[in-house]
Structure formats: C-alpha cells, structure tokens
Coordinates of C-alpha atoms and ligand atoms in Angstrom, one line a residue:
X19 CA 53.0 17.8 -10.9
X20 CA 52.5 21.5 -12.0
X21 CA 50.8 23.6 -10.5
X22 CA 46.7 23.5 -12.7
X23 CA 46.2 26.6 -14.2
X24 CA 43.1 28.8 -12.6
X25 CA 40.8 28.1 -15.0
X26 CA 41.1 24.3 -14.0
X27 CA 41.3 25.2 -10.1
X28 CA 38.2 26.8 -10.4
X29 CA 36.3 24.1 -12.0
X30 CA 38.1 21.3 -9.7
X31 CA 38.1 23.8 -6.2
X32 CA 35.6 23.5 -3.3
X33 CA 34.3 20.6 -3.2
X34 CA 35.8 19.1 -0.4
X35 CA 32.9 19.7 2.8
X36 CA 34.9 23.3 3.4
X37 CA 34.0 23.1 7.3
X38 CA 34.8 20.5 10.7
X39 CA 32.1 21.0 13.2
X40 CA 28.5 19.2 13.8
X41 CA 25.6 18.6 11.3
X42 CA 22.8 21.3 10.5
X43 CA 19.5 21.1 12.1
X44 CA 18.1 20.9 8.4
X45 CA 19.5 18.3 5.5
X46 CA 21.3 20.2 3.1
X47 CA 19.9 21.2 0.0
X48 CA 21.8 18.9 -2.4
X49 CA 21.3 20.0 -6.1
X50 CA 22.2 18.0 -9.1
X51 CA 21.9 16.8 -12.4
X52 CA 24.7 14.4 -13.1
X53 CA 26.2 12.2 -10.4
X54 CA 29.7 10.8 -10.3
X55 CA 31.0 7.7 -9.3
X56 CA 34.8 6.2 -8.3
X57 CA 35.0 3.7 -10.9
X58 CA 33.3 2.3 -13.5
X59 CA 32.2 -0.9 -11.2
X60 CA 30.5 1.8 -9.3
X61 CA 29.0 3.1 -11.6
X62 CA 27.6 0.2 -12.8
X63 CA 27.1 -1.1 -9.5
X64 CA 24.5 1.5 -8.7
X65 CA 22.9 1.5 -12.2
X66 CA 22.0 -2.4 -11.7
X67 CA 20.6 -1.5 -8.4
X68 CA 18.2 1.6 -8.8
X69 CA 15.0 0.5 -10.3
X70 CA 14.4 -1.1 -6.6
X71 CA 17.0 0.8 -4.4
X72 CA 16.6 4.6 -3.9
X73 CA 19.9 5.9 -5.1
X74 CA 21.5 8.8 -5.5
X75 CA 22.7 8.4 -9.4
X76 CA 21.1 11.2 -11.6
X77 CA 19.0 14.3 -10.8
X78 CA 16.3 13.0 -11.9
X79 CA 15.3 10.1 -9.4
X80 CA 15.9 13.0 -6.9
X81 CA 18.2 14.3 -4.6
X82 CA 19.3 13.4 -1.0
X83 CA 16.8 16.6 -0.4
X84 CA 13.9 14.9 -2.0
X85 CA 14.8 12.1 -0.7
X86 CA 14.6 13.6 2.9
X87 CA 11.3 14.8 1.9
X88 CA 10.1 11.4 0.8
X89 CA 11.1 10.1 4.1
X90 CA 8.9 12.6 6.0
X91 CA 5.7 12.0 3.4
X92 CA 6.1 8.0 4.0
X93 CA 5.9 8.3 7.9
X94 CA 3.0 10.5 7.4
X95 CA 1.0 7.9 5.3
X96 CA 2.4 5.1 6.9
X97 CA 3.7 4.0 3.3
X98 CA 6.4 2.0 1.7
X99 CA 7.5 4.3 -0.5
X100 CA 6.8 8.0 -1.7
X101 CA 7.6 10.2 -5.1
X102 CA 7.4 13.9 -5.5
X103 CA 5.4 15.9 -8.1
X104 CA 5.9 19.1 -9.4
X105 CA 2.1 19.9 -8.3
X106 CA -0.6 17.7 -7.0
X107 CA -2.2 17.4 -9.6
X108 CA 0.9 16.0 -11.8
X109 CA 0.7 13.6 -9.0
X110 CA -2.8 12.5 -9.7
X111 CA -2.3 12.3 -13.6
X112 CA 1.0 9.9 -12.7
X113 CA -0.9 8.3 -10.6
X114 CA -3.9 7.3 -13.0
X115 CA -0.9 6.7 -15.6
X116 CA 0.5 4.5 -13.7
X117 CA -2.3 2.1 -12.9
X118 CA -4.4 2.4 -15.9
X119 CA -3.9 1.8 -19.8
X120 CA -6.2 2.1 -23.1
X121 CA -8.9 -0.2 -22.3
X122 CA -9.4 -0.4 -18.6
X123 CA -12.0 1.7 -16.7
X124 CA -11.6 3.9 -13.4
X125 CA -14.2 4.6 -11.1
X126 CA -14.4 8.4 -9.7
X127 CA -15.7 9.9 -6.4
X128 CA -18.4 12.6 -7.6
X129 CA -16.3 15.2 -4.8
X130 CA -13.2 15.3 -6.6
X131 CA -10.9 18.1 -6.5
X132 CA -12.0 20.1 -9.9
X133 CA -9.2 19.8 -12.5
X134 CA -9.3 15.9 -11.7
X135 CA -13.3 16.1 -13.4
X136 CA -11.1 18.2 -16.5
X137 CA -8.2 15.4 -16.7
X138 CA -10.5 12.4 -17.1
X139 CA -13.2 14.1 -19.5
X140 CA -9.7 15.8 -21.3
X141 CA -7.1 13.1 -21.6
X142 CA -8.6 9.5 -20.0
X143 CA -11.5 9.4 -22.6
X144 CA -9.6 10.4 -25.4
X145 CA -7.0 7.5 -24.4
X146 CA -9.8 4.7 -24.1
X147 CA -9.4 4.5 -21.0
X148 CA -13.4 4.5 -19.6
X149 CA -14.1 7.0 -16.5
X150 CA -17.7 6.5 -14.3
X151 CA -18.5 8.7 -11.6
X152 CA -19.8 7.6 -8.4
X153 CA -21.5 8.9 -5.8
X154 CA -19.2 11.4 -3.4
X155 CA -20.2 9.3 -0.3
X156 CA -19.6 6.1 -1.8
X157 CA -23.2 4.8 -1.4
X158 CA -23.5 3.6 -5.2
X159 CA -20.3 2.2 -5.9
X160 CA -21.3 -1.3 -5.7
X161 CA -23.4 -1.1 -8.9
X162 CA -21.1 0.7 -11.0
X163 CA -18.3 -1.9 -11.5
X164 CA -17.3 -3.5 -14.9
X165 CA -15.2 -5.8 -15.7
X166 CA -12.7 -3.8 -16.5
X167 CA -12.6 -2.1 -13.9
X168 CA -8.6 -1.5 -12.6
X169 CA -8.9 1.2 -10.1
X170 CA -11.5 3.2 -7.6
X171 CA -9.6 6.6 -7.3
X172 CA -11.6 8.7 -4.1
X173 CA -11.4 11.7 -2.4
X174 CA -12.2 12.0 1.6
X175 CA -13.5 14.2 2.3
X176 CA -14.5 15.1 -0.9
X177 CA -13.6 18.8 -2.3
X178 CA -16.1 22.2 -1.5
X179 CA -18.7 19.8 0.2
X180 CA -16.8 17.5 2.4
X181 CA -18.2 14.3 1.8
X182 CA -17.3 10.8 3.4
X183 CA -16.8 7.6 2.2
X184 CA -16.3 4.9 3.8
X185 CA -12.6 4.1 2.4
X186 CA -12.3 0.2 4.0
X187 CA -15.5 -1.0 2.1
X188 CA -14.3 1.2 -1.2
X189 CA -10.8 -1.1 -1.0
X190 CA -12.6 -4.1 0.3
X191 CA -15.1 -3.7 -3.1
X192 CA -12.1 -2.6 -5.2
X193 CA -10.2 -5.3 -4.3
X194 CA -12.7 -7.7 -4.6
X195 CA -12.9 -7.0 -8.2
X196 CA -8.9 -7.0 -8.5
X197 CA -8.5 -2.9 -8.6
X198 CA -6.8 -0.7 -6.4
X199 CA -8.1 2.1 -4.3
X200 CA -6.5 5.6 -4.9
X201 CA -7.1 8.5 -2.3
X202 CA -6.6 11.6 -3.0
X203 CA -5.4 12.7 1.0
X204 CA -4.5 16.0 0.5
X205 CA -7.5 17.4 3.3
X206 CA -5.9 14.6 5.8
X207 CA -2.6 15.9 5.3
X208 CA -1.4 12.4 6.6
X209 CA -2.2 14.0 9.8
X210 CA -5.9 13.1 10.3
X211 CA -6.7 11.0 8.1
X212 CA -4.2 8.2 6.6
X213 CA -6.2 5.9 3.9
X214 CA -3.5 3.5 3.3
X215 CA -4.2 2.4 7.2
X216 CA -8.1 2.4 5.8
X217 CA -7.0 -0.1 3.1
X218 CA -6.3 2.1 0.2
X219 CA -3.2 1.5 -2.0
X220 CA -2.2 4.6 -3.1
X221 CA -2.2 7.8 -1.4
X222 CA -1.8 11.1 -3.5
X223 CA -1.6 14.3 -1.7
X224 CA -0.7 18.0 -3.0
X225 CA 1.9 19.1 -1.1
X226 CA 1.1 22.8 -2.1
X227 CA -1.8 22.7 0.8
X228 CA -0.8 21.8 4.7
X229 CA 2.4 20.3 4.0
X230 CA 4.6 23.2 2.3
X231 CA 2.0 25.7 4.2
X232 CA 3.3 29.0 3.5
X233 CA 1.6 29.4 0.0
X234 CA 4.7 29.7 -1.8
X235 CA 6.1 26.2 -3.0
X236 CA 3.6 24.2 -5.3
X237 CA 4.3 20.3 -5.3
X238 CA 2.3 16.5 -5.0
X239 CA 3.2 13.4 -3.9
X240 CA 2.0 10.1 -4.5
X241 CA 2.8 7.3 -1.7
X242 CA 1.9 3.7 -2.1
X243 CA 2.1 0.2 -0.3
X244 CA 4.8 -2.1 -1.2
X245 CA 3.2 -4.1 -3.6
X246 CA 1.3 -0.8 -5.5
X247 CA 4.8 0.7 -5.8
X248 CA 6.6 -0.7 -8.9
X249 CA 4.2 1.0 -11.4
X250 CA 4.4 4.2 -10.0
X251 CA 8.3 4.7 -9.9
X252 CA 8.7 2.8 -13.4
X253 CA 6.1 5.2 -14.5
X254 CA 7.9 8.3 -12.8
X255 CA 11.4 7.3 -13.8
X256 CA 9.8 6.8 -17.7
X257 CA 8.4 10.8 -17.8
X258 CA 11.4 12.4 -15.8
X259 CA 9.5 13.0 -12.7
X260 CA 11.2 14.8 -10.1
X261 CA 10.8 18.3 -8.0
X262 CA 13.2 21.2 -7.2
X263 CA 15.5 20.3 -4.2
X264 CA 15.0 24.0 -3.1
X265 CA 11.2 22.9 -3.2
X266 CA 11.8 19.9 -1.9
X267 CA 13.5 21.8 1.3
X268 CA 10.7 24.2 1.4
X269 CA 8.4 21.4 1.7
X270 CA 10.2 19.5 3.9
X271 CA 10.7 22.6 6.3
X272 CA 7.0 22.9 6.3
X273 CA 6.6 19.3 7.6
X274 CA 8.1 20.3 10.9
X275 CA 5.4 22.6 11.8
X276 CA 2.4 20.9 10.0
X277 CA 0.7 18.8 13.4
X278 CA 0.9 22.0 15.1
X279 CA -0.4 24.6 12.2
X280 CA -3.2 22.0 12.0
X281 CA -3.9 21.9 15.1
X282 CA -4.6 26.1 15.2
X283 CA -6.4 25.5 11.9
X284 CA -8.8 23.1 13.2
X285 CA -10.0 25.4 16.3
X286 CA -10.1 28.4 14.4
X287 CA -11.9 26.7 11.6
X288 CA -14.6 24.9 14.0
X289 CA -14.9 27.9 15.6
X290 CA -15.9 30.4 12.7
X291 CA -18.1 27.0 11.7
X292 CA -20.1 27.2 14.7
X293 CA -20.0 31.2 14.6
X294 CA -21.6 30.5 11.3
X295 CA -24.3 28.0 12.1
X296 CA -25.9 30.6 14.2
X297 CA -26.4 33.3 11.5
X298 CA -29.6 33.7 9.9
X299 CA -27.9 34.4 6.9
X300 CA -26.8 31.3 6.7
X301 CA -28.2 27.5 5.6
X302 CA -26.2 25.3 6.3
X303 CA -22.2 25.1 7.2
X304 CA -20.5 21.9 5.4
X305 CA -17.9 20.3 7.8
X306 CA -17.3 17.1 8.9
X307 CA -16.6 17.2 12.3
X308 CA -20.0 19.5 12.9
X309 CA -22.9 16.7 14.0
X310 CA -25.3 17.5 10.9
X311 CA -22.9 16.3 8.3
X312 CA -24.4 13.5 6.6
X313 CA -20.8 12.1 7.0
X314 CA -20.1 12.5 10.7
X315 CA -20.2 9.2 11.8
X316 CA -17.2 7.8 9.2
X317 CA -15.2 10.9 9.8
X318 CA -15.5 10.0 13.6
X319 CA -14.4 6.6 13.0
X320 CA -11.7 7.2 10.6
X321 CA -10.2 10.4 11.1
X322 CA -8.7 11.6 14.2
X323 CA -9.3 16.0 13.3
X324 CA -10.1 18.3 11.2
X325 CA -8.4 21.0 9.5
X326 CA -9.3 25.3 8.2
X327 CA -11.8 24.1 5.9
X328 CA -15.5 24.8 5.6
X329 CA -18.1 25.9 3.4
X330 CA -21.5 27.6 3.8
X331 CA -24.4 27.6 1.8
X332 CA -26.2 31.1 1.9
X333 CA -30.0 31.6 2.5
X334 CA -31.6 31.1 -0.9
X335 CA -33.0 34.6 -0.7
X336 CA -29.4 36.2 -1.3
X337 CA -28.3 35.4 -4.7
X338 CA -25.1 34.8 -6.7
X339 CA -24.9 39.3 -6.1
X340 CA -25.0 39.4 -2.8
X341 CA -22.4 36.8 -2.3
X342 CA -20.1 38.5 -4.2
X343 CA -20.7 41.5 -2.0
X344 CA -20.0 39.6 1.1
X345 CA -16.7 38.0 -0.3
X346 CA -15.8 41.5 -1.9
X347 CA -16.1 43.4 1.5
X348 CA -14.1 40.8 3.4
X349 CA -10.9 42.6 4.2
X350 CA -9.1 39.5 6.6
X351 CA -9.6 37.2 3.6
X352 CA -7.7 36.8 0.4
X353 CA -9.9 36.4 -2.5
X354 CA -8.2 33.2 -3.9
X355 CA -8.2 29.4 -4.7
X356 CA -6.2 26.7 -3.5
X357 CA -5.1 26.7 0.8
X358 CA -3.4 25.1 3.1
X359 CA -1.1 28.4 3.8
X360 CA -0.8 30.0 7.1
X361 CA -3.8 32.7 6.0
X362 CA -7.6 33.2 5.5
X363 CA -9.0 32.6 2.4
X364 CA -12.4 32.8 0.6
X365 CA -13.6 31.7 -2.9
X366 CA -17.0 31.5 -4.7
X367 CA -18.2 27.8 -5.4
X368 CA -19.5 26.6 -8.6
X369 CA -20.7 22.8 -6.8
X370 CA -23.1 22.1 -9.8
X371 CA -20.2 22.5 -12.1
X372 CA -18.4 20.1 -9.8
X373 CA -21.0 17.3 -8.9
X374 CA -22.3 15.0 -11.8
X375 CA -23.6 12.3 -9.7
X376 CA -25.5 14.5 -6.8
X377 CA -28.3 16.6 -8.2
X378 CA -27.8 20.5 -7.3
X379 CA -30.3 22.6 -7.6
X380 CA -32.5 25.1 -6.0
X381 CA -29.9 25.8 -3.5
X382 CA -28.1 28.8 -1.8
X383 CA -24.9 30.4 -3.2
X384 CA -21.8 27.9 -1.7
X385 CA -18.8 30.1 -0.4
X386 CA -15.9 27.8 0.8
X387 CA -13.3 29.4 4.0
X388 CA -9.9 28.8 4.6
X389 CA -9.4 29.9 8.1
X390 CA -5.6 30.6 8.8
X391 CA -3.9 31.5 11.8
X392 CA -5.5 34.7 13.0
X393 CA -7.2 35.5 15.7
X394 CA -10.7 33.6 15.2
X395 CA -12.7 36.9 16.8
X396 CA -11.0 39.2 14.3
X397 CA -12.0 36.7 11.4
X398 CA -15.6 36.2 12.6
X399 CA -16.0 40.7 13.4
X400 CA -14.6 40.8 9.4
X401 CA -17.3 38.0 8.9
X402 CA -20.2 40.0 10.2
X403 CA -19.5 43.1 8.7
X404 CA -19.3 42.2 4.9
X405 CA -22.7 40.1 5.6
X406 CA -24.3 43.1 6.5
X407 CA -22.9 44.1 3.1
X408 CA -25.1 41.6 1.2
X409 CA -28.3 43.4 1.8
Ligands
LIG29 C1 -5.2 21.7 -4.6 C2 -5.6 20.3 -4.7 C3 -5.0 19.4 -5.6 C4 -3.9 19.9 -6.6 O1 -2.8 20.4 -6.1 P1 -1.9 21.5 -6.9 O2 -0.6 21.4 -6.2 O3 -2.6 22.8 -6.8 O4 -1.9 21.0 -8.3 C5 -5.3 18.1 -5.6 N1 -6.3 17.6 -4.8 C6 -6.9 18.4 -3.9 C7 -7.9 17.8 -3.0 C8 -6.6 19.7 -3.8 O5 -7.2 20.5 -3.0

C-alpha cells in the first residue's frame, strides 16, 4: 500500500499507548464521546449488554474515569451501584425523577438542604406529584403517610441546624408502606455516616462538598442498593446524565485525601464549637456531636464523626446588624455558601425561610461555620475580634 497522505496520518496517528513502562498512580483521564468497536458483533454485543452491564460504549454512560469515580463513591456507601451528577442537586432532582411520577406523594425532612424546598414547591407540584413536609428529626412521620405515598426522601443531619433522625425507623416505616427511603448523605461524606447500612435505599450526596474538597469541581452522585438501582440508571441514561471525566478525576483525586481532611475538619470544627459555647455572645452552638443537641444520642449510635460544620445562634440582644458586623470583620473566613473545601467559611442563615414544619421565632441571628484546615487558635483570635465588632 501507499504511503496515506498527512492529512490521513494525522487523523489515524497516536493512538497506539505511545509508552512501555508501569501504570500511573492515578487512572487516566479517558475522554470520549463516540466509542468504537472491532466488528459489528461487537458492537452489538455490548449494545445488548449495557442497560445491566457498566460499559464503556458512548460518552454518555461515562468514561473509564467516571467509572473509577463510581467505584470509589460505591465503597464509600457500601452500595451496589453509583451515577455521577453534574451538581448535587441534579442528583437529587434525578433522584426524585427516578422514583416518583404524576400522582404519587413524597414525604420531605423539614432540614433539607434549601434548593431541595425550591424544587418540590417549583417543579413536583406543578407535575402532580404531592410533597408533605415532616418534621427534621423524624418524630411526626408516622402520621403523615398516604396511600400514595412512594418515597421518604431525608437529610441527616439536616442542613444549618443539624438535626437527627433516626434513619432505620424512617426505612423500616417507609418500607412498611412499600416506599423507599432517600438520604441526602452529603454531611456523612460516606465517611461518618452511611444510610444505606441504616436501611435507606438511595444515597445522594453532592460531591462538590468533602469529596472533590478543593472548592473547584461541582458534581452529585446518587448510589443505591441493588434492587433501587434500575430506575435510577434508566432514568439517567433517558436525560443524558453524565459528568466531565476531567471532573470526574478531580473528584476522584479528592477521594484519596477525604478520611484524612475529615479527620482535621472534625477537631478543628469541635474545637471552635466548644470555643464558642463559652462566649457570652453566644446562645447556643448547633452540632451534633456536642451533648446538648437534641440529636446526640442517634448521631452516637449511627455515626461514627463529625465533620467542619456548625452553627451558632447569637444572643437575642444582637440583631440581624450586628451579625453582619461580625461576619464582615472576619478576615480568616470567606464570606460564602456551599463547603466542604479545604478553607473557613461563614454565611448568614435565613432558618425560618428554611423550616416549615419547626416553628422559628423569637430567636437569635443563626450564622453557620465551615472550619477548614487552619490553625484552630488563629480561627478562634479572628473569631474574637470581629465579635468585639458587633457592639
Ligand atoms: C450543597 C448541597 C447540595 C447540592 O450540591 P451542589 O453540588 O451545590 O448542587 C445538596 N445537599 C446538601 C446537603 C448540600 O449541602
């Protein structure tokens, strides 16, 4: 044969694995949209095969990267199988899409992360698919159950306030009325606290927090038993769901690290909670692992840590003014939502906004920390001075 011209050579050249040696520490990032086969039997082969079988046949159903990262997410919830999200809270919505159609009813955790609240009042009721909120420690559940009633979807601890609930009597009800249980696990991090061992069904975490925890990748991932997990990738392969590899390697990359960031983040965050507890500035400190919290007893039974989150409720006599001077003079502590990355953080909290079920009122401003990795002392002396700011 001829020699191919260049312009052939250069579409055809390199793709041979251009070294001999041993393997990478890392899996490869493997990007792709179309994936080719040997033969048509092949082809076919693997086509007949991948509604069950993870495969590597189109971009789509993900890469050997996501794939790697699926791995990791599974062994961390102790599931059968895991999909990836291009944010955690894609990975909630596929997750209620999933399990739910016009018609049934869900059943939601009054602690819920925020934009969850937005979705069901947004797109659930407009879809006829019914949406009752329960109380954030579980204690009312049992009373709010109809007949069509298809899943309890939780959240423990709960967002801002860190509510318990006990998740093996939530599956044990929900399953006694043929739904599932949903957690949303992204505090546990699959770390300290795994609800599919609890009894839950589906686990949904956003990977954006702990698990990437750099602050610079967003992504969810939803992670099921074997018999929740047809739904979910049927429902994922319908819409197209899939993530970045280069995320998915981010992500992944973080995973090595997570047990010991957490680790630092729970010392440093309990701490600054006990720091905290002693200021007369301050009402009350909302954490699960300190003794007060109404849901200390469950998280000692259930989880096995804690993690950089806490909240504080201010003395009643400083208002929504002086809380904004604290959190204004704090100079360790980005001014910023979400968490999970290596660094402080500090946000205003709107809980009545948040909470239907539990009755807020006549309470203190609620500021909610994300201690990171610095040196607690320095966080604490940054801590101190911008309270002395509030007066
Ligand atoms: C941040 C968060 C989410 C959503 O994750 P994103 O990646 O920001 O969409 C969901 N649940 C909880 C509890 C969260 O804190």
């Amino acid at each position: 044969m001829t020699e191919r011209s260049l312009q052939t050579r250069l579409v055809h050249g390199g793709k041979q694995p251009a070294y001999e040696g041993g393997q990478a520490v890392n899996p490869p990032i493997v990007r792709a949209s179309t994936v080719c086969f040997d033969s048509v039997a092949e082809q076919q082969g693997f086509r007949a095969r991948r509604e069950t079988d993870r495969l590597f046949t189109y971009g789509a159903r993900g890469t050997p990267t996501n794939f790697a990262l699926e791995d990791v997410v599974s062994e961390l919830e102790g599931a059968y199988r895991t999909r990836l999200f291009p944010t955690g809270l894609a990975a909630v919505g596929m997750a209620l899409l999933a399990y739910l159609k016009p018609g049934d009813h869900v059943l939601m955790a009054d602690g819920v992360y925020e934009p969850v609240r937005h979705l069901a009042h947004s797109f659930l009721a407009p879809y006829n698919i019914g949406c009752t909120f329960f109380a954030a420690d579980g204690s009312d559940v049992a009373d709010k159950f109809q007949a069509n009633t298809r899943m309890v979807y939780a959240e423990c601890p709960g967002s801002l306030l860190y509510e318990m609930c006990d998740v093996p009597e939530l599956a044990r009800q929900a399953h006694a009325h043929g739904a599932l249980l949903a957690c949303d696990n992204t505090w546990g991090s699959g770390v300290h606290y795994r609800p599919l061992a609890l009894g839950a069904d589906v686990s949904i975490m956003a990977a954006t927090k702990y698990l990437s925890g750099h602050s610079d990748v967003m992504m969810g991932c939803v992670a099921t038993t074997q018999a929740a997990w047809a739904p979910l990738n049927e429902r994922c392969d319908a819409f197209g769901m899939t993530v970045s590899p280069d995320d998915a390697y981010l992500v992944l990359r973080g995973t090595r690290t997570l047990a010991a960031r957490l680790q630092m983040h729970e010392q440093h965050g309990l701490e600054v909670a006990h720091w905290l507890m002693a200021r007369s500035e301050v009402a009350s400190v909302f954490h699960p692992a300190l003794p007060h919290h109404p849901g200390h007893a469950l998280w000692q039974r259930d989880a096995t840590g804690s993690n950089g989150l806490l909240s504080f409720e201010l003395h009643p006599r400083y208002d929504k003014a002086a809380a904004i001077r604290l959190i204004d003079a704090l100079k360790l502590f980005g001014i910023g939502a979400s968490w999970g990355g290596y660094e402080s953080l500090v946000t205003l909290c709107n809980v009545k906004a948040a909470r239907s079920v539990a009755k807020w009122e006549g309470r203190g401003e609620i500021i909610r920390l994300h201690i990171g990795l610095e040196s607690p002392e320095d966080l604490m002396d940054d801590l101190r001075q911008a309270m002395a700011a509030m007066v």
